[in-house]
Tab-separated table of C-alpha atoms in Angstrom:
chain	number	residue	atom	x	y	z
R	15	MET	CA	75.951	80.396	73.248
R	16	SER	CA	75.309	83.494	70.968
R	17	ARG	CA	77.964	83.356	68.162
R	18	PHE	CA	77.097	87.095	67.615
R	19	SER	CA	77.943	88.093	71.179
R	20	TRP	CA	81.252	86.066	71.098
R	21	ASP	CA	82.315	87.659	67.764
R	22	ASN	CA	81.622	91.123	69.161
R	23	GLU	CA	83.671	90.258	72.323
R	24	TRP	CA	86.473	89.033	70.028
R	25	ARG	CA	86.566	92.182	67.947
R	26	LEU	CA	86.569	94.373	71.210
R	27	GLN	CA	89.622	92.156	72.393
R	28	ASN	CA	91.503	92.674	69.295
R	29	LEU	CA	90.812	96.387	69.535
R	30	LYS	CA	92.311	96.513	73.028
R	31	GLU	CA	95.378	94.585	72.155
R	32	GLU	CA	95.848	96.916	69.090
R	33	SER	CA	95.605	99.773	71.541
R	34	PHE	CA	98.369	98.444	73.814
R	35	LEU	CA	100.605	97.790	70.724
R	36	VAL	CA	99.985	101.412	69.466
R	37	ARG	CA	100.595	102.917	72.865
R	38	HIS	CA	104.010	101.032	73.273
R	39	VAL	CA	105.256	100.919	69.696
R	40	MET	CA	107.518	103.864	70.596
R	41	ASP	CA	110.262	103.491	73.195
R	42	LYS	CA	109.364	106.375	75.615
R	43	THR	CA	112.408	107.139	77.699
R	44	PRO	CA	111.698	109.226	80.721
R	45	LYS	CA	113.552	112.575	80.976
R	46	TRP	CA	115.461	111.607	84.087
R	47	VAL	CA	116.948	108.632	82.269
R	48	CYS	CA	118.801	111.061	80.040
R	49	LEU	CA	120.456	112.769	83.072
R	50	VAL	CA	121.931	109.492	84.519
R	51	GLU	CA	122.453	107.193	81.424
R	52	LYS	CA	126.316	108.281	81.162
R	53	LYS	CA	126.947	107.749	84.775
R	54	VAL	CA	125.687	104.052	84.870
R	55	PRO	CA	128.666	101.603	84.817
R	56	GLU	CA	128.775	99.087	82.153
R	57	SER	CA	128.858	96.188	84.596
R	58	LEU	CA	125.531	96.991	86.059
R	59	GLN	CA	123.679	95.615	82.980
R	60	ASN	CA	125.231	92.206	83.550
R	61	THR	CA	124.701	92.233	87.171
R	62	LEU	CA	120.939	92.996	86.884
R	63	GLU	CA	120.691	90.229	84.058
R	64	THR	CA	122.238	87.758	86.389
R	65	ALA	CA	120.192	88.856	89.328
R	66	PHE	CA	117.006	88.514	87.311
R	67	ASN	CA	117.932	85.179	85.946
R	68	LYS	CA	118.650	83.687	89.348
R	69	ALA	CA	115.466	85.226	90.759
R	70	PHE	CA	113.367	83.352	88.035
R	71	VAL	CA	115.098	80.069	88.613
R	72	THR	CA	114.702	80.456	92.322
R	73	VAL	CA	110.933	81.374	92.330
R	74	PHE	CA	110.063	78.689	89.798
R	75	GLU	CA	111.919	75.973	91.485
R	76	ASN	CA	111.365	76.699	95.194
R	77	ALA	CA	109.222	79.734	95.980
R	78	ALA	CA	105.806	79.061	94.153
R	79	VAL	CA	104.461	77.414	97.184
R	80	VAL	CA	105.553	80.450	99.360
R	81	ILE	CA	104.060	82.877	96.873
R	82	GLU	CA	100.683	81.062	97.121
R	83	LYS	CA	100.597	81.763	100.775
R	84	THR	CA	100.463	85.518	100.097
R	85	TYR	CA	97.117	85.383	98.426
R	86	ALA	CA	93.761	83.636	98.835
R	87	LYS	CA	94.266	81.186	96.007
R	88	GLU	CA	91.157	78.855	96.846
R	89	LYS	CA	88.965	82.095	97.021
R	90	GLN	CA	90.067	83.197	93.850
R	91	ILE	CA	89.532	79.850	92.250
R	92	LYS	CA	85.991	79.663	93.866
R	93	GLN	CA	85.246	83.085	92.452
R	94	TYR	CA	86.220	81.858	88.972
R	95	ASN	CA	83.983	78.898	89.242
R	96	VAL	CA	81.194	81.075	90.251
R	97	ASN	CA	81.680	83.337	87.304
R	98	GLN	CA	81.982	80.518	84.837
R	99	ARG	CA	78.922	78.796	86.173
R	100	ARG	CA	76.903	82.022	85.661
R	101	LEU	CA	78.493	82.321	82.223
R	102	ASN	CA	77.288	78.768	81.408
R	103	GLU	CA	73.811	79.403	82.693
R	104	ASP	CA	73.112	82.937	81.451
R	105	GLY	CA	74.929	82.533	78.092
R	106	PHE	CA	77.974	84.455	76.665
R	107	HIS	CA	77.226	88.117	77.175
R	108	GLY	CA	79.624	91.030	77.676
R	109	ARG	CA	78.350	91.644	81.203
R	110	ASN	CA	79.252	88.161	82.309
R	111	VAL	CA	82.793	88.506	80.714
R	112	ARG	CA	83.377	91.651	82.601
R	113	LYS	CA	83.061	89.738	85.914
R	114	PHE	CA	86.297	87.949	84.941
R	115	GLU	CA	87.917	91.111	83.980
R	116	LYS	CA	86.893	92.641	87.249
R	117	GLU	CA	88.787	90.001	89.224
R	118	ALA	CA	91.796	90.361	87.158
R	119	LYS	CA	91.870	94.182	87.559
R	120	LYS	CA	91.506	93.784	91.382
R	121	THR	CA	94.588	91.678	91.622
R	122	VAL	CA	96.529	94.062	89.317
R	123	LEU	CA	95.715	97.122	91.526
R	124	LYS	CA	96.551	95.261	94.665
R	125	ASN	CA	99.989	94.161	93.534
R	126	VAL	CA	100.897	97.485	91.969
R	127	ALA	CA	100.303	98.849	95.380
R	128	ILE	CA	102.589	96.238	96.815
R	129	SER	CA	105.257	97.101	94.257
R	130	SER	CA	104.888	100.777	95.074
R	131	VAL	CA	105.698	100.110	98.770
R	132	GLU	CA	108.439	97.762	97.878
R	133	GLY	CA	110.164	99.921	95.139
R	134	ILE	CA	109.831	103.199	96.736
R	135	GLY	CA	110.626	101.936	100.117
R	136	PHE	CA	113.917	100.352	98.908
R	137	GLY	CA	114.592	103.558	97.094
R	138	LEU	CA	114.289	105.604	100.302
R	139	VAL	CA	116.956	103.569	101.975
R	140	GLY	CA	119.272	103.411	98.949
R	141	TRP	CA	118.725	99.758	98.027
R	142	GLY	CA	118.500	98.820	94.346
R	143	ILE	CA	119.856	95.283	93.531
R	144	PRO	CA	118.645	93.565	96.720
R	145	ASP	CA	114.888	94.114	95.808
R	146	ILE	CA	114.905	92.161	92.644
R	147	PRO	CA	113.990	88.711	94.316
R	148	ILE	CA	111.027	90.511	95.840
R	149	PHE	CA	110.066	92.225	92.649
R	150	VAL	CA	110.167	89.196	90.557
R	151	SER	CA	108.088	87.454	93.355
R	152	VAL	CA	105.460	90.297	93.156
R	153	LEU	CA	105.471	90.197	89.211
R	154	LEU	CA	104.852	86.360	89.183
R	155	LYS	CA	102.204	86.620	91.961
R	156	SER	CA	100.455	89.181	89.817
R	157	ILE	CA	100.426	86.983	86.837
R	158	TYR	CA	99.525	83.835	88.774
R	159	GLU	CA	96.465	85.677	90.150
R	160	ILE	CA	95.448	86.922	86.614
R	161	ALA	CA	95.782	83.457	85.334
R	162	ILE	CA	93.418	82.009	88.109
R	163	SER	CA	90.889	84.961	87.310
R	164	TYR	CA	90.555	83.507	83.808
R	165	GLY	CA	90.627	79.823	84.872
R	166	PHE	CA	94.032	78.933	83.981
R	167	SER	CA	96.934	77.088	85.875
R	168	TYR	CA	100.497	78.357	86.019
R	169	GLN	CA	102.391	75.399	87.523
R	170	SER	CA	103.019	73.280	84.528
R	171	ASP	CA	106.289	73.832	82.520
R	172	LYS	CA	104.369	75.123	79.406
R	173	GLU	CA	102.621	77.658	81.342
R	174	LYS	CA	105.908	78.809	82.952
R	175	PHE	CA	107.098	79.197	79.496
R	176	PHE	CA	104.083	81.082	78.611
R	177	ILE	CA	104.418	83.597	81.456
R	178	LEU	CA	108.097	84.092	80.543
R	179	LYS	CA	107.035	84.978	77.013
R	180	ILE	CA	104.469	87.495	78.256
R	181	ILE	CA	107.164	89.266	80.442
R	182	ASP	CA	109.546	89.376	77.601
R	183	THR	CA	107.133	90.601	74.961
R	184	ALA	CA	105.468	93.209	77.106
R	185	LEU	CA	108.811	95.094	77.525
R	186	LYS	CA	109.419	95.353	73.931
R	187	SER	CA	108.671	98.218	71.518
R	188	GLY	CA	108.399	98.989	67.801
R	189	GLU	CA	108.174	96.134	65.115
R	190	VAL	CA	109.799	93.878	67.654
R	191	LEU	CA	106.824	94.102	69.949
R	192	ARG	CA	104.474	93.442	66.993
R	193	GLN	CA	106.477	90.423	65.981
R	194	LYS	CA	106.747	88.964	69.381
R	195	ASP	CA	102.918	89.665	69.970
R	196	GLU	CA	102.096	87.706	66.918
R	197	GLU	CA	104.392	84.740	68.080
R	198	LEU	CA	102.622	84.775	71.435
R	199	ASN	CA	99.256	84.703	69.700
R	200	SER	CA	100.333	81.688	67.819
R	201	LEU	CA	101.342	80.076	70.965
R	202	ILE	CA	97.878	80.718	72.388
R	203	GLU	CA	96.312	79.072	69.525
R	204	LYS	CA	98.697	76.196	69.845
R	205	TYR	CA	97.786	75.608	73.524
R	206	ASP	CA	94.045	76.161	72.753
R	207	ASN	CA	94.213	73.250	70.175
R	208	GLU	CA	96.099	70.934	72.427
R	209	GLU	CA	93.503	71.452	75.062
R	210	LYS	CA	90.484	70.949	72.778
R	211	TYR	CA	91.870	68.358	70.459
R	212	PRO	CA	94.526	66.389	72.336
R	213	ASN	CA	94.470	63.512	70.122
R	214	GLN	CA	95.316	65.744	67.032
R	215	TYR	CA	97.944	67.927	68.640
R	216	GLY	CA	100.741	66.447	70.564
R	217	ALA	CA	102.269	68.144	73.530
R	218	THR	CA	105.766	69.508	73.305
R	219	ASP	CA	108.544	67.086	74.224
R	220	PRO	CA	109.379	67.809	78.092
R	221	PHE	CA	113.091	67.866	77.306
R	222	VAL	CA	112.557	70.461	74.374
R	223	LEU	CA	110.260	72.433	76.682
R	224	GLU	CA	112.863	72.356	79.398
R	225	LEU	CA	115.363	73.902	76.982
R	226	GLN	CA	112.877	76.388	75.778
R	227	ILE	CA	112.263	77.703	79.463
R	228	ALA	CA	115.958	78.077	80.276
R	229	ARG	CA	116.388	80.228	76.978
R	230	GLN	CA	113.307	82.112	77.673
R	231	ILE	CA	114.545	82.878	81.193
R	232	ASP	CA	117.643	84.494	79.782
R	233	TYR	CA	115.590	86.409	77.296
R	234	SER	CA	113.035	87.658	80.060
R	235	ALA	CA	115.866	88.541	82.383
R	236	LEU	CA	117.705	90.429	79.660
R	237	SER	CA	114.340	92.462	79.134
R	238	LEU	CA	113.840	93.283	82.665
R	239	SER	CA	117.397	94.462	83.243
R	240	HIS	CA	117.079	96.719	80.157
R	241	GLU	CA	113.701	98.084	81.342
R	242	LEU	CA	115.111	98.679	84.971
R	243	LEU	CA	118.703	99.445	84.477
R	244	TYR	CA	118.573	103.152	85.043
R	245	GLY	CA	115.930	102.785	87.644
R	246	LYS	CA	117.899	100.479	89.762
R	247	PHE	CA	121.079	102.687	89.451
R	248	VAL	CA	119.070	105.585	90.714
R	249	GLN	CA	117.257	103.397	93.364
R	250	GLY	CA	120.736	102.718	94.803
R	251	THR	CA	121.223	106.266	95.939
R	252	THR	CA	119.510	107.498	99.179
R	253	ILE	CA	118.884	111.023	97.516
R	254	VAL	CA	116.824	110.440	94.619
R	255	GLY	CA	116.211	106.507	95.137
R	256	VAL	CA	112.423	107.170	95.382
R	257	ILE	CA	112.555	108.132	91.503
R	258	GLY	CA	114.242	104.768	90.673
R	259	GLY	CA	111.690	102.952	92.877
R	260	THR	CA	108.938	104.202	90.549
R	261	ALA	CA	110.371	102.316	87.630
R	262	ASP	CA	109.272	99.045	89.347
R	263	ILE	CA	105.819	100.314	89.448
R	264	THR	CA	105.747	101.442	85.732
R	265	CYS	CA	107.313	97.906	84.688
R	266	LEU	CA	104.757	95.986	86.859
R	267	LYS	CA	101.724	98.025	85.291
R	268	LYS	CA	102.926	97.374	81.656
R	269	ILE	CA	103.564	93.639	82.033
R	270	THR	CA	100.367	93.025	84.069
R	271	GLU	CA	98.166	94.919	81.570
R	272	TYR	CA	99.634	92.905	78.810
R	273	ALA	CA	99.182	89.583	80.717
R	274	SER	CA	95.616	90.410	81.392
R	275	LEU	CA	95.101	90.832	77.649
R	276	LYS	CA	96.680	87.643	76.652
R	277	TYR	CA	94.929	85.623	79.416
R	278	LYS	CA	91.524	87.055	78.342
R	279	ARG	CA	92.485	86.135	74.702
R	280	ARG	CA	92.989	82.464	75.889
R	281	PHE	CA	89.762	82.637	77.904
R	282	LEU	CA	87.813	83.862	74.903
R	283	LEU	CA	89.210	81.132	72.589
R	284	ARG	CA	88.124	78.586	75.182
R	285	GLN	CA	84.641	79.866	75.161
R	286	MET	CA	84.395	80.141	71.443
R	287	PRO	CA	81.303	78.319	70.272
R	288	GLU	CA	81.625	75.475	67.916
R	289	GLU	CA	80.573	75.882	64.380
R	290	ASP	CA	77.256	74.858	63.170
């Protein structure tokens, strides 16, 4: 493998991640939010947070198998294997890496389209809160497919924790976003070391990991409830509900873009050539 090619790809990856951070460092509040924020009842925040929390627990515990039936998992795994074999045979080059990116982008576009129908559709009929389990399912489905595109599983507890961290971090802004991004990068390095050097780096205790997941579900649910608070309020009205429905789309785009960056980062670390 060409170290030069890998180094170039790694520099490009860091530039893309920095671009994401710069674009989201400011909390850009849509103008329509300013028109409704004073009308939102204080209880809605807690209601949303509870709904997202329950949705995560339900999907993680019971619905993963159901979600897998909504996309061609085996076909995507096969495509990943084809791309990885080509990379191994032809060597590490940008054009081969783009094939993995292409698969990830395809799934993002597809699931954003699904979210558009779901969010705007519920907005047209004046439903806000009832669509949360559906939104969470589409969100997790999107991340699952991105993970597969880069050759990663999503079923273990440590992968669930990683996914929850992605969701929470992607929705932050300012210095908090940078701090959490650094924490996530450290977690990525930890996972990479555990995979490459299992005898040197022990896995996290299952009980500790279970507690971490429970706490991170709370954090991620809180982040989503903050992000979608006003959208869900507006979505619950039949007159302008379609505006609130677009909040789902914006949220999904932001999270899946960030997820794609972080799974590619893990992929590149996995491909990193050994030092001579």
